XYZ file of C-alpha atoms in Angstrom:
308
model
C 88.979 -88.895 31.484
C 90.661 -92.283 31.939
C 94.117 -92.142 33.432
C 96.523 -94.476 31.620
C 99.630 -93.529 33.645
C 100.394 -95.496 36.776
C 102.664 -94.163 39.482
C 105.034 -96.671 41.044
C 103.900 -98.317 44.268
C 106.490 -99.674 46.708
C 104.349 -102.476 48.107
C 102.155 -100.167 50.240
C 98.364 -100.577 49.910
C 96.994 -97.746 47.778
C 94.153 -96.572 45.564
C 94.996 -95.651 41.961
C 92.601 -93.269 40.163
C 91.654 -94.773 36.804
C 88.953 -92.245 35.916
C 88.441 -88.673 37.143
C 90.436 -85.498 37.661
C 92.514 -85.359 40.829
C 95.804 -83.796 41.863
C 97.196 -87.120 43.117
C 96.719 -90.198 40.974
C 97.893 -92.584 43.677
C 96.558 -92.372 47.232
C 98.408 -94.580 49.717
C 96.303 -96.307 52.366
C 98.596 -95.241 55.226
C 95.976 -95.012 57.990
C 93.671 -97.456 59.699
C 90.611 -95.385 58.760
C 90.210 -93.325 55.581
C 87.122 -91.267 54.697
C 86.183 -90.530 51.083
C 83.683 -87.800 50.165
C 82.983 -84.279 48.925
C 83.580 -82.631 52.306
C 86.939 -80.805 52.587
C 87.657 -82.592 55.888
C 87.647 -86.027 54.235
C 90.950 -87.848 53.831
C 90.291 -88.384 50.122
C 88.581 -85.205 48.891
C 86.552 -85.719 45.692
C 85.029 -82.622 44.121
C 81.910 -83.731 42.254
C 78.138 -83.182 42.684
C 77.639 -86.976 42.392
C 79.711 -87.572 45.528
C 78.116 -87.331 48.988
C 79.803 -85.253 51.738
C 80.798 -88.531 53.428
C 80.522 -91.156 50.713
C 82.349 -94.215 52.118
C 85.063 -95.292 54.589
C 87.967 -97.685 54.287
C 88.886 -99.605 57.481
C 92.042 -101.626 57.979
C 91.376 -104.979 59.633
C 93.560 -107.927 60.482
C 92.071 -109.824 57.571
C 92.431 -106.949 55.098
C 90.622 -103.776 54.059
C 86.899 -103.268 54.556
C 84.831 -100.784 52.491
C 81.568 -99.448 53.980
C 79.107 -97.203 52.095
C 77.868 -94.116 53.988
C 76.091 -92.215 51.218
C 72.902 -94.234 50.981
C 72.261 -92.770 47.546
C 73.709 -92.902 44.862
C 75.788 -95.560 46.649
C 79.199 -97.109 46.144
C 80.007 -99.799 43.549
C 82.734 -102.432 43.640
C 83.417 -104.178 40.320
C 80.135 -102.696 39.008
C 78.008 -103.994 41.904
C 76.380 -101.729 44.488
C 77.569 -102.673 47.977
C 76.917 -101.611 51.553
C 79.903 -103.352 53.144
C 82.475 -105.618 51.538
C 86.034 -106.928 51.871
C 88.390 -105.528 49.256
C 90.816 -107.612 47.274
C 93.736 -106.666 45.116
C 92.593 -105.326 41.732
C 89.031 -104.463 42.746
C 87.542 -101.482 40.922
C 85.786 -98.998 43.257
C 83.354 -96.501 41.724
C 82.513 -93.400 43.810
C 80.285 -91.025 41.854
C 82.172 -90.070 38.678
C 85.501 -91.373 40.032
C 86.943 -94.876 39.573
C 89.735 -96.361 41.703
C 91.742 -99.551 41.432
C 92.660 -101.147 44.749
C 96.320 -102.160 44.977
C 96.510 -104.445 47.985
C 99.754 -106.474 47.834
C 99.859 -109.631 49.945
C 102.741 -110.119 52.400
C 103.144 -113.948 52.553
C 105.836 -113.852 55.191
C 103.789 -111.635 57.403
C 106.453 -108.975 57.340
C 105.440 -105.535 58.371
C 102.718 -106.792 60.730
C 102.237 -104.268 63.467
C 101.982 -105.196 67.139
C 98.574 -105.112 68.831
C 99.242 -101.962 70.974
C 100.190 -100.022 67.836
C 97.075 -101.234 66.051
C 94.936 -100.223 69.060
C 96.577 -96.770 69.136
C 95.961 -96.315 65.413
C 92.364 -97.422 65.813
C 91.810 -94.983 68.669
C 93.415 -92.210 66.626
C 91.169 -93.087 63.719
C 88.118 -93.051 65.995
C 89.095 -89.613 67.300
C 89.445 -88.372 63.763
C 86.068 -89.836 62.890
C 84.550 -88.180 65.987
C 85.991 -84.801 64.989
C 84.610 -85.325 61.500
C 81.181 -86.150 62.955
C 81.300 -83.011 65.144
C 82.186 -80.889 62.131
C 79.360 -82.380 60.126
C 76.949 -81.834 63.035
C 78.065 -78.232 63.252
C 77.499 -77.788 59.542
C 74.033 -79.322 59.900
C 73.318 -76.947 62.800
C 74.479 -73.996 60.703
C 72.276 -75.205 57.859
C 69.307 -75.452 60.263
C 69.973 -71.919 61.497
C 70.189 -70.812 57.876
C 66.784 -72.387 57.163
C 65.315 -70.631 60.215
C 66.783 -67.308 59.092
C 65.408 -67.901 55.582
C 61.918 -68.642 56.978
C 62.076 -65.537 59.162
C 63.206 -63.506 56.157
C 60.228 -64.809 54.163
C 57.842 -63.761 56.958
C 59.430 -60.311 57.153
C 59.227 -60.017 53.370
C 55.522 -60.928 53.457
C 54.905 -58.314 56.182
C 56.867 -55.770 54.161
C 54.762 -56.548 51.080
C 51.602 -56.014 53.143
C 52.937 -52.678 54.379
C 53.824 -51.660 50.804
C 50.315 -52.571 49.638
C 48.815 -50.573 52.508
C 50.991 -47.587 51.601
C 49.847 -47.875 47.979
C 46.202 -47.818 49.102
C 46.864 -44.739 51.249
C 48.619 -43.088 48.307
C 45.621 -43.766 46.043
C 43.264 -42.287 48.654
C 45.514 -39.247 48.956
C 45.604 -38.771 45.177
C 41.796 -39.090 45.054
C 41.433 -36.461 47.785
C 43.860 -34.172 45.967
C 41.822 -34.548 42.766
C 38.629 -33.696 44.626
C 40.336 -30.700 46.233
C 41.516 -29.458 42.830
C 37.976 -29.781 41.452
C 36.624 -27.891 44.482
C 39.219 -25.157 43.928
C 38.181 -24.865 40.274
C 34.504 -24.631 41.240
C 35.365 -22.048 43.875
C 37.384 -20.010 41.351
C 34.471 -20.171 38.899
C 31.991 -19.073 41.585
C 34.298 -16.267 42.637
C 34.665 -15.048 39.047
C 30.855 -15.112 38.691
C 30.439 -13.189 41.950
C 33.033 -10.639 40.825
C 31.163 -10.110 37.558
C 27.847 -9.772 39.389
C 29.393 -7.370 41.890
C 30.866 -5.301 39.077
C 27.492 -5.225 37.304
C 25.828 -4.218 40.594
C 28.355 -1.414 41.080
C 27.696 -0.172 37.566
C 23.940 -0.322 38.187
C 24.383 1.564 41.455
C 26.431 4.203 39.649
C 23.703 4.524 37.018
C 21.042 4.835 39.708
C 23.164 7.393 41.529
C 23.571 9.422 38.339
C 19.817 9.162 37.703
C 19.026 10.306 41.263
C 21.454 13.204 40.977
C 19.939 14.205 37.651
C 16.442 13.867 39.133
C 17.435 15.954 42.162
C 18.921 18.626 39.910
C 15.769 18.612 37.781
C 13.582 18.789 40.920
C 15.670 21.652 42.314
C 15.349 23.486 39.016
C 11.593 22.941 38.969
C 11.371 24.095 42.594
C 13.246 27.286 41.744
C 10.968 27.885 38.799
C 7.947 27.312 41.033
C 9.294 29.710 43.617
C 9.935 32.323 40.930
C 6.376 31.904 39.650
C 5.006 32.149 43.191
C 7.014 35.320 43.796
C 5.779 36.804 40.533
C 2.195 35.993 41.430
C 2.626 37.570 44.861
C 3.997 40.725 43.246
C 1.014 40.877 40.954
C -1.398 40.400 43.880
C 0.074 43.140 46.081
C -1.194 46.180 44.027
C -4.700 44.746 44.008
C -5.050 44.610 47.826
C -7.634 47.010 49.329
C -9.674 47.276 46.139
C -12.889 45.645 45.175
C -13.291 41.933 45.114
C -10.960 40.048 42.801
C -11.741 40.064 39.169
C -13.160 36.946 37.604
C -9.881 36.118 35.718
C -7.776 35.925 38.906
C -9.518 32.769 40.245
C -8.130 30.506 37.463
C -4.587 31.729 38.207
C -4.878 30.815 41.874
C -6.356 27.470 40.896
C -3.409 26.793 38.561
C -1.003 27.882 41.286
C -2.605 25.451 43.749
C -2.444 22.623 41.201
C 1.225 23.344 40.451
C 2.045 23.415 44.145
C 0.180 20.119 44.710
C 2.022 18.527 41.766
C 5.311 19.793 43.175
C 4.537 18.346 46.600
C 3.598 15.056 44.988
C 6.839 14.980 42.990
C 8.820 15.873 46.088
C 7.236 13.044 48.126
C 7.821 10.654 45.242
C 11.452 11.783 45.081
C 11.900 11.201 48.807
C 10.397 7.733 48.497
C 12.747 6.911 45.621
C 15.701 8.185 47.649
C 14.720 5.965 50.596
C 14.349 2.918 48.327
C 17.682 3.620 46.720
C 19.440 3.932 50.083
C 17.916 0.629 51.202
C 19.087 -1.115 48.016
C 22.573 0.379 48.394
C 22.890 -0.694 52.048
C 21.619 -4.217 51.220
C 24.164 -4.531 48.401
C 27.010 -3.436 50.687
C 25.977 -5.820 53.488
C 25.741 -8.764 51.045
C 29.129 -7.871 49.584
C 31.003 -8.082 52.909
C 30.142 -11.752 53.752
C 31.012 -12.840 50.246
C 34.429 -11.188 50.488
C 35.026 -12.707 53.926
C 34.007 -16.144 52.713
C 36.247 -15.862 49.660
C 39.216 -14.806 51.806
C 38.498 -17.702 54.185
C 38.545 -20.181 51.300
C 41.829 -18.795 50.104
C 43.378 -19.182 53.556
C 42.180 -22.764 53.974
C 43.120 -24.024 50.523
C 46.909 -24.372 51.131
C 46.259 -26.600 54.131
């Protein structure tokens, strides 16, 4: 915004702000060296992104005021013309970024107010010291900025390493999930096999019970037949005793003895067959029990290893 108000000037060289926002509209040129820029350590602090940290300097000389550009880009303009170094005259318009200044440089024709040479030398040395301190501050800021860039580069490297570690952890997690899925499938297959083995074992137990009942029934039937055979043998012996000491046996007694011998032979045959069946059954029973024990041990071993 253009500033139309002008503060009174008592004949001292000064810069009057004609465009731009600033707390002070008039800035007296009361030093031999004045620095203008965006940096807070500048004598004339201008807050704008178009202004360089050290934009330009104003130097008091015996012939007048000298303006020197220090920004390089976007530069400093005097009366609309870009300059690197120029002598200022009263009424010149200085453009620094978005700010415009009017130079008020009154001429002292009588030479009043001229300072002696020792005072000018002291002011110049003081201005040089101030400029040196400003340069040291700027160098420190540049060093801090360089350290900040180094820290940023190191942070980028650490972030890249961290991303690699995260990707590696994701791969390990996928492998772990795949192994867990395979383990669950193995557990399901094992449970199915165990259920099948339990059904087969139950069916085998039922078959063994049926065979046991059949053997017991067969043994009872054989015992009953043996008792009947013994009773018949005893009855035959009782019938033969009264006929001892008499004449040779009658012709009808030979068929009875022949039947008795056939019955006894059939009984012996059935008895041997029964013994063979009993042996076979015992072998089957022992084989079933021996095959049952490893299966139970293997099933218990699987159950103990699964939680691991």
